[in-house]
mmCIF file of C-alpha atoms in Angstrom:
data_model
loop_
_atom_site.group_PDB
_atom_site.id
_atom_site.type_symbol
_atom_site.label_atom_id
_atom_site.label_comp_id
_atom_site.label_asym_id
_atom_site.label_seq_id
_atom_site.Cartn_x
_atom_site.Cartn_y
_atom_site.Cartn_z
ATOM 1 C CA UNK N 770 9.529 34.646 32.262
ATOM 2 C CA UNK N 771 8.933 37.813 33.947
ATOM 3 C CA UNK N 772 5.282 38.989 33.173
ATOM 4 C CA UNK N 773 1.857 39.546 34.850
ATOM 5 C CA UNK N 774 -0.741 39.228 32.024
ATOM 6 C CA UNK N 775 0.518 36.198 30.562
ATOM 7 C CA UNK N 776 1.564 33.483 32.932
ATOM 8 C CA UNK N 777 4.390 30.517 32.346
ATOM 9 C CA UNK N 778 5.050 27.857 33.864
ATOM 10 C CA UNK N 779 7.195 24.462 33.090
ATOM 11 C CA UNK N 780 6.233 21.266 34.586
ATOM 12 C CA UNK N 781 7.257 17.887 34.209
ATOM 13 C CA UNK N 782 8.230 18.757 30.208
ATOM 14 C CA UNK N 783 4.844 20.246 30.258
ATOM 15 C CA UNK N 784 4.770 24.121 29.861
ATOM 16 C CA UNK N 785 1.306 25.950 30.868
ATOM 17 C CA UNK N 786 1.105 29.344 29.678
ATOM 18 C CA UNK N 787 -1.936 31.464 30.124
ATOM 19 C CA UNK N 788 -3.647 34.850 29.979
ATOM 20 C CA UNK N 789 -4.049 36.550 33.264
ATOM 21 C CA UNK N 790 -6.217 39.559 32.953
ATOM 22 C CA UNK N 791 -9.640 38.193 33.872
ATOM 23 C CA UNK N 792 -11.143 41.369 34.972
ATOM 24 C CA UNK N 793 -11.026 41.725 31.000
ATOM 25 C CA UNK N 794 -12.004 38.290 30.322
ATOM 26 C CA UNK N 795 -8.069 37.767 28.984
ATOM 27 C CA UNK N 796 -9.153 40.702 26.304
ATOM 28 C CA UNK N 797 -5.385 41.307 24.751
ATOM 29 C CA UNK N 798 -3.963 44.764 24.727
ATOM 30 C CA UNK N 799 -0.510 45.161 23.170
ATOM 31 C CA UNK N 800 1.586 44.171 25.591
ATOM 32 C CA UNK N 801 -0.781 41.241 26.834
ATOM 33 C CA UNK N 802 -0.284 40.401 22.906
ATOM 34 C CA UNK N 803 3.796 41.150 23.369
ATOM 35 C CA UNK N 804 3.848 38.666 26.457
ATOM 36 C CA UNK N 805 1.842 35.813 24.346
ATOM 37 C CA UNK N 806 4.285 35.728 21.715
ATOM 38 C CA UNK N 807 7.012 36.012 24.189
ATOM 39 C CA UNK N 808 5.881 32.954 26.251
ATOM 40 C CA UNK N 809 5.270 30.242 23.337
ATOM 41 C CA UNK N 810 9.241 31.746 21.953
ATOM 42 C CA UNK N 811 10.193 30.370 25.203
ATOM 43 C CA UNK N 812 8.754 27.256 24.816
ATOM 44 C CA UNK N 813 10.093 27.218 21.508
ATOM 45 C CA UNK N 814 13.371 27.453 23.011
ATOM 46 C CA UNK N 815 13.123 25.815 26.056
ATOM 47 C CA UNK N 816 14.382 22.233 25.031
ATOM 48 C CA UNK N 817 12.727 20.357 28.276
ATOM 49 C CA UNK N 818 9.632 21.373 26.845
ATOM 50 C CA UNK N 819 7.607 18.982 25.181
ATOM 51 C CA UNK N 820 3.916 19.744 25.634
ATOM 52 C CA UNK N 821 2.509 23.250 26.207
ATOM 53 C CA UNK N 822 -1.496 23.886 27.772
ATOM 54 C CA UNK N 823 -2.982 27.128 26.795
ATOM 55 C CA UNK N 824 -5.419 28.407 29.092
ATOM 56 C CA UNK N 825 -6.883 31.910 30.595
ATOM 57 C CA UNK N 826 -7.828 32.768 34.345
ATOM 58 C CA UNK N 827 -11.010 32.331 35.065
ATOM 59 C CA UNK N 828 -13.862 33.316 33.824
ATOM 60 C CA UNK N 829 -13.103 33.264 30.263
ATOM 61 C CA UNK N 830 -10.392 31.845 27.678
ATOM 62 C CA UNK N 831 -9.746 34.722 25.498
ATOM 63 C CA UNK N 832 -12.293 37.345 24.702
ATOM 64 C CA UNK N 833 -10.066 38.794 21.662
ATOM 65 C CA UNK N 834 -8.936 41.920 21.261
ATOM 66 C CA UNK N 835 -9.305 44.686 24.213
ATOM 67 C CA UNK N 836 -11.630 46.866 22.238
ATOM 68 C CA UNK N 837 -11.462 50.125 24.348
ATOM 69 C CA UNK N 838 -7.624 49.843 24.047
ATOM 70 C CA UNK N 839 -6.781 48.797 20.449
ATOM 71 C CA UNK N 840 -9.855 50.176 18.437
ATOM 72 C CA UNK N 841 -11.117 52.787 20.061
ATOM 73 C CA UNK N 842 -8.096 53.962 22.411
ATOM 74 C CA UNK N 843 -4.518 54.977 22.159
ATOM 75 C CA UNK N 844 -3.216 51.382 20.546
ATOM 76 C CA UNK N 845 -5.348 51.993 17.679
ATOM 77 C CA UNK N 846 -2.827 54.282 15.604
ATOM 78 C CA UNK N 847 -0.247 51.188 15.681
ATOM 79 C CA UNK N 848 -1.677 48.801 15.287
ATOM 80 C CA UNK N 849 -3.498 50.271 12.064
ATOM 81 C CA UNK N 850 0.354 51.513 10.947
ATOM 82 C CA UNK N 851 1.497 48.151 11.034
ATOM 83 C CA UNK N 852 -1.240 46.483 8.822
ATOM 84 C CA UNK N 853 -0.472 49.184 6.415
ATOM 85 C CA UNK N 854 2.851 47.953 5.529
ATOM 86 C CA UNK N 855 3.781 47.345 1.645
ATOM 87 C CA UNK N 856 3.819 43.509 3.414
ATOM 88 C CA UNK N 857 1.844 43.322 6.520
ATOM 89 C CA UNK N 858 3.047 39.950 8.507
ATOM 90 C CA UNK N 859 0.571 38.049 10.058
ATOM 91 C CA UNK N 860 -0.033 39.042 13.804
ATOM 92 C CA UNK N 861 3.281 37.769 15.843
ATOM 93 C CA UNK N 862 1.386 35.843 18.467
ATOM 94 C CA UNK N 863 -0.555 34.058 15.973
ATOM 95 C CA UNK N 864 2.760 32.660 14.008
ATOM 96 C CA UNK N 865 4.072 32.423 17.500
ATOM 97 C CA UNK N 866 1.996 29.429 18.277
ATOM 98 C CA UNK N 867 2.062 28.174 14.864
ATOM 99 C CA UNK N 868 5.749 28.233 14.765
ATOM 100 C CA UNK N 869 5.860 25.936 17.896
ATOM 101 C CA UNK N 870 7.088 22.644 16.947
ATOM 102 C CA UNK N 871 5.393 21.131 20.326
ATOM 103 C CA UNK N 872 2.128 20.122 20.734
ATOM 104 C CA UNK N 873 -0.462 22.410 22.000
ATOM 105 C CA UNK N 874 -3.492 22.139 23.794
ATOM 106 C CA UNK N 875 -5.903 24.505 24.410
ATOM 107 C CA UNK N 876 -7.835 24.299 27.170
ATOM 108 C CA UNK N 877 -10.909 26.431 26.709
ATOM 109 C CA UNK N 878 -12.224 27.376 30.000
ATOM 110 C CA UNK N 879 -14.979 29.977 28.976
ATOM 111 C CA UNK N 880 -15.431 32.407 26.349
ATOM 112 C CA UNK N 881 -13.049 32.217 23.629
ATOM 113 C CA UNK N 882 -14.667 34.432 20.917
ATOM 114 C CA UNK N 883 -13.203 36.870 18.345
ATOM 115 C CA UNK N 884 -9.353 36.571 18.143
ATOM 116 C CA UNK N 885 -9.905 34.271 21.258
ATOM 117 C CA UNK N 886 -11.448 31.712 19.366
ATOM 118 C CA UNK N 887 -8.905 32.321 16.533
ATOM 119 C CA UNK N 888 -6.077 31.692 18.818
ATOM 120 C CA UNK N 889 -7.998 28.609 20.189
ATOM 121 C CA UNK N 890 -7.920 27.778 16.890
ATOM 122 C CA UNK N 891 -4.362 27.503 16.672
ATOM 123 C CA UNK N 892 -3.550 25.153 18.862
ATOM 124 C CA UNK N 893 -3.448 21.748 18.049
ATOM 125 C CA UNK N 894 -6.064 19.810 20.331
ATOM 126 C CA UNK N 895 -8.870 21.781 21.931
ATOM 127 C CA UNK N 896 -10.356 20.629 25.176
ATOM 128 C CA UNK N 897 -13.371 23.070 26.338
ATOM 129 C CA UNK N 898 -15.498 23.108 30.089
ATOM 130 C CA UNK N 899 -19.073 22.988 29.752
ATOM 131 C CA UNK N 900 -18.691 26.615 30.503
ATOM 132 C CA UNK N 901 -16.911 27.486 27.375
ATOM 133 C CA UNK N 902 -18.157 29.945 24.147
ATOM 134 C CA UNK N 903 -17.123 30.034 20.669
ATOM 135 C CA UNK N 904 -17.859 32.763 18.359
ATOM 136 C CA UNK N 905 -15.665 34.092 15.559
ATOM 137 C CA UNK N 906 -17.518 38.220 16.463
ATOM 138 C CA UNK N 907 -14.967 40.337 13.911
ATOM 139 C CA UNK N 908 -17.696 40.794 11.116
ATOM 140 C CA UNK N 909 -20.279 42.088 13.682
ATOM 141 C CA UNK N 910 -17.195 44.555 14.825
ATOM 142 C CA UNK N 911 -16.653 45.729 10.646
ATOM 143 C CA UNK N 912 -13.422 43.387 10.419
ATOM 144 C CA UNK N 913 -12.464 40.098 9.011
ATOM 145 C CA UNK N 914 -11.191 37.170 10.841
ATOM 146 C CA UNK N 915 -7.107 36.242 11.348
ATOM 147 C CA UNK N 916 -5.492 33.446 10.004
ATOM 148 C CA UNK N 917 -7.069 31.247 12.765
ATOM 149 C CA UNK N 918 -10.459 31.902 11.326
ATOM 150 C CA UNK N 919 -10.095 31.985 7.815
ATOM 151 C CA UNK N 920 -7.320 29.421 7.446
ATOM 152 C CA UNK N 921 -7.721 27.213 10.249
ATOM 153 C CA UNK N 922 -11.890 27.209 10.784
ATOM 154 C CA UNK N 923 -12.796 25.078 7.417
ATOM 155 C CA UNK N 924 -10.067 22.688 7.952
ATOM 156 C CA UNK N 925 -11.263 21.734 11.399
ATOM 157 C CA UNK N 926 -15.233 21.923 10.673
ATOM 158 C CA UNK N 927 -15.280 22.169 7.054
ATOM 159 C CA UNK N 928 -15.539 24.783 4.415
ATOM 160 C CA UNK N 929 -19.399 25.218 5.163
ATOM 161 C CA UNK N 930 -19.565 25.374 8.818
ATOM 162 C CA UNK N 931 -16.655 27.662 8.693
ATOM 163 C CA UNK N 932 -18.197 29.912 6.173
ATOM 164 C CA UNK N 933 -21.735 30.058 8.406
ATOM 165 C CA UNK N 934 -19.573 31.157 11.800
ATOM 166 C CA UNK N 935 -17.377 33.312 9.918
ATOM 167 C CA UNK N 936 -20.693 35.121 8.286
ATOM 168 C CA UNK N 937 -22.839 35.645 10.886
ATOM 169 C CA UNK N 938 -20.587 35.824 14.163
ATOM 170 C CA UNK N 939 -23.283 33.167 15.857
ATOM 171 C CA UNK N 940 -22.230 32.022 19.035
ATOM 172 C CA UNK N 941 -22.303 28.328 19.946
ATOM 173 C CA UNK N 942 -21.784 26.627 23.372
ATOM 174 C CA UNK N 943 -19.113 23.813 24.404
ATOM 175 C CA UNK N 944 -21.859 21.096 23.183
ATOM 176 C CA UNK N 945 -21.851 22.119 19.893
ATOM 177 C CA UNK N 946 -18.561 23.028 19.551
ATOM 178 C CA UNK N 947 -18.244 19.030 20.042
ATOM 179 C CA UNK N 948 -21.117 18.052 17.755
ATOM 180 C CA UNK N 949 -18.966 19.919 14.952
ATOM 181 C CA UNK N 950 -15.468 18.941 15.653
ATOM 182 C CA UNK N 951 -14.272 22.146 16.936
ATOM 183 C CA UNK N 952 -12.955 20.597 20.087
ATOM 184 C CA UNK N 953 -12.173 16.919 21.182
ATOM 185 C CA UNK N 954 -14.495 16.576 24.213
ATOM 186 C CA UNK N 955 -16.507 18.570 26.321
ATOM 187 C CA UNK N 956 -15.748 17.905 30.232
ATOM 188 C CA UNK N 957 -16.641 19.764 33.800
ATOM 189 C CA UNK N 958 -15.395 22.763 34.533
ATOM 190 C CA UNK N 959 -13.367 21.503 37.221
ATOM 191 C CA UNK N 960 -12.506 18.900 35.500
ATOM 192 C CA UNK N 961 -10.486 20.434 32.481
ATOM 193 C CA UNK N 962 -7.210 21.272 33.642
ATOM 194 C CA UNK N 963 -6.682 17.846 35.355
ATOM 195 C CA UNK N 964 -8.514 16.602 31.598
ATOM 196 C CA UNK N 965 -5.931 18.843 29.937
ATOM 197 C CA UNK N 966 -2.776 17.813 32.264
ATOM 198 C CA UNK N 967 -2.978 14.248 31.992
ATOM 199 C CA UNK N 968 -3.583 14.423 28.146
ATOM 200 C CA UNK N 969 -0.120 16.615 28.129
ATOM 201 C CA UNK N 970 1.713 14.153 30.126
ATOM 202 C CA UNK N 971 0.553 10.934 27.390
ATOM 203 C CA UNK N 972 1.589 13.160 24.430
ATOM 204 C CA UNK N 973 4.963 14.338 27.100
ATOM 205 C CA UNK N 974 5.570 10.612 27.401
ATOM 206 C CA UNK N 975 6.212 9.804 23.585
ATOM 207 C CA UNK N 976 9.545 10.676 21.802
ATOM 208 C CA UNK N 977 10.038 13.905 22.178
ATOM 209 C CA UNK N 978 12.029 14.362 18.061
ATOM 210 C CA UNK N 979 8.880 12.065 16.852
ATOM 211 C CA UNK N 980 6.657 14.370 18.132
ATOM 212 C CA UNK N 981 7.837 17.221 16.796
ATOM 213 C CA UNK N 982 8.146 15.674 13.484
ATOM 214 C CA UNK N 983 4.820 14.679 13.622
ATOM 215 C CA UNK N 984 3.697 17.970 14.298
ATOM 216 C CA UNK N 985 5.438 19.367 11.218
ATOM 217 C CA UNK N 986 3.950 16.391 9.314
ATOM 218 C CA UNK N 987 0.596 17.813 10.370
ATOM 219 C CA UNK N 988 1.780 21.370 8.945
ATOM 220 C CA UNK N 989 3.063 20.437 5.936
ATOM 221 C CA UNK N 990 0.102 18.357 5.175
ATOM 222 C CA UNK N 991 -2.711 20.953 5.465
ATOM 223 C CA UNK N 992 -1.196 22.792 2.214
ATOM 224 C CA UNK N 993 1.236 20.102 0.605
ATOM 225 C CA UNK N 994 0.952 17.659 -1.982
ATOM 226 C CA UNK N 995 0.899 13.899 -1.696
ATOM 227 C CA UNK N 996 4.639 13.548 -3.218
ATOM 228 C CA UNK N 997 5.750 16.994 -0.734
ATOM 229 C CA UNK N 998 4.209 14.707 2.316
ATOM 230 C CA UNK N 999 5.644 11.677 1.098
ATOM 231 C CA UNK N 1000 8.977 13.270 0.725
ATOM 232 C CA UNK N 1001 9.027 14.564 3.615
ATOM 233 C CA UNK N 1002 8.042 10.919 5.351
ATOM 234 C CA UNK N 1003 10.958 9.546 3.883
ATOM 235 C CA UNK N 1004 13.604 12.120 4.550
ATOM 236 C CA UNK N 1005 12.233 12.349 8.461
ATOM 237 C CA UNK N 1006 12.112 8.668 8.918
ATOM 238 C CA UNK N 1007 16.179 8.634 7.632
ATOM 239 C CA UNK N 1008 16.657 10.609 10.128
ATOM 240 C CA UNK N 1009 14.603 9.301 13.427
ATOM 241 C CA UNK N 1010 15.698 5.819 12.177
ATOM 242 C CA UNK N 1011 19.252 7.353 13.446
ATOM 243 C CA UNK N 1012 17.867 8.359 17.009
ATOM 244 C CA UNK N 1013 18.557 6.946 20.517
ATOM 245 C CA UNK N 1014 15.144 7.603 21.104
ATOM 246 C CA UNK N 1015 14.034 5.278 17.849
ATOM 247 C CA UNK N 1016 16.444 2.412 19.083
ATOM 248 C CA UNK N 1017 14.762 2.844 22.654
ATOM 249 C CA UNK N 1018 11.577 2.518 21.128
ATOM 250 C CA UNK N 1019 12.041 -0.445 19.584
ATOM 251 C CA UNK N 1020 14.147 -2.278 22.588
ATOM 252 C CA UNK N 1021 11.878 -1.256 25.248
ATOM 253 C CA UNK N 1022 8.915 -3.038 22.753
ATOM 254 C CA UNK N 1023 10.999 -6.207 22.564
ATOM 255 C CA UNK N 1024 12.337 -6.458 26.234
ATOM 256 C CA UNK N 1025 8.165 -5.361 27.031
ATOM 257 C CA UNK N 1026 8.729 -2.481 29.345
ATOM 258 C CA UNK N 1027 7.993 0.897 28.769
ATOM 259 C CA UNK N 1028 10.070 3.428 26.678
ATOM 260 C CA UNK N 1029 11.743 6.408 28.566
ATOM 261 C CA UNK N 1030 12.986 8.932 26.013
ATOM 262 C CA UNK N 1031 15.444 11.001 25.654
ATOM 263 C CA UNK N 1032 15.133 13.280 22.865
ATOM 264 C CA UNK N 1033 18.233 11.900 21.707
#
């Protein structure tokens, strides 16, 4: 992909995309916002895909929106137009990770606050250096959180936590993110892209149809009920029974060798 604020990159199944405009701190203008959703579309399509890292140039992760650009500069006029539509949708790059059916990592290198932290949010497993930030800043800027915030927050730290972040726009450090289940693990700086690559390469390794099935399993169950899930088990499992990558599986675990998929 052709671009210069938002990177890509596809490595052994493993696609690394991230935000290149550090003398910002990754803050996302329009077209930085354009080239987001553009990248995880081609990891959508991209069928050798089968992990994707998230990540920003150093020194931050995502700082949110570029303020001086899209609410208080010449962006601001469009992007208000569009939220006043009959039926706003929800911001492209947002359902543009959320409509990936790969696993996605984010790997929080600094700050990730505002609609950083929402888009950190979005991804499925969050890894974060002991330099990272977290801070969910829109009601200190007059505005309300995106769907990362106020739909994804209180399922990862619960309702309450969610609700104190969301109120008061408190910042917390990489440590406490941990403490509260915001991210997986807290590792050194240097350490969390090799942290985040060989995590991407275990997940890589699995069935690549099983994994996105599982994914959508993880979807469906944040808002489904018990018989949706369950139908949805049974329907998927008629189906992966079916695979190469299923009878694989199972040979490679009777002949005691390991697997090598497919996505077949």
């Amino acid at each position: 992909m052709d671009s210069t604020l938002v990177s890509y990159e596809l490595t052994d199944h493993i696609a690394t995309i991230t935000l290149n405009r550090p003398e910002v701190r990754n803050a996302l203008n329009r077209e930085a916002y354009a080239q987001l959703d553009a990248a995880f579309r081609q990891a959508q399509r991209d069928g050798d895909v089968r992990c994707v890292i998230l990540t920003g140039a150093d020194p931050a992760f995502c700082s949110g929106d570029d303020v001086k650009a899209i609410m208080l500069g010449a962006e601001r006029e469009a992007t208000v137009g569009r939220l006043r539509d009959v039926r706003p949708r929800p911001t492209p790059a947002a359902m543009a990770v959320l409509e990936c059916d790969r696993p996605v990592i984010a790997a929080v290198n600094g700050p990730a606050v505002g609609w950083g932290m929402d888009l950190a949010l979005l991804c499925d497993i969050r890894i974060a250096s002991e330099r990272a930030r977290f801070a969910e800043l829109f009601i200190r800027r007059g505005l309300i959180a995106d769907i990362g915030g106020l739909w994804r927050l209180p399922q990862v730290v619960g309702p309450s936590r969610a609700a104190e972040l969301l109120f008061t726009g408190d910042v917390i450090d990489a440590r406490e993110a941990e403490r509260i289940g915001l991210v997986s693990r807290t590792v050194p700086h240097d350490e969390l892209l090799p942290a985040a690559r060989d995590l991407a390469k275990r997940i890589a390794a699995n069935a690549p149809l099983a994994l996105r099935h599982m994914k959508e399993g993880l979807r469906r169950a944040a808002t489904g009920t018990v018989e949706d899930i369950g139908a949805y088990v049974g329907s998927t499992l008629a189906y992966l029974f079916t695979t190469e990558d299923h009878h694989e599986g199972a040979l490679s675990f009777v002949e005691r060798r390991t697997p090598v998929f497919k996505g077949r």
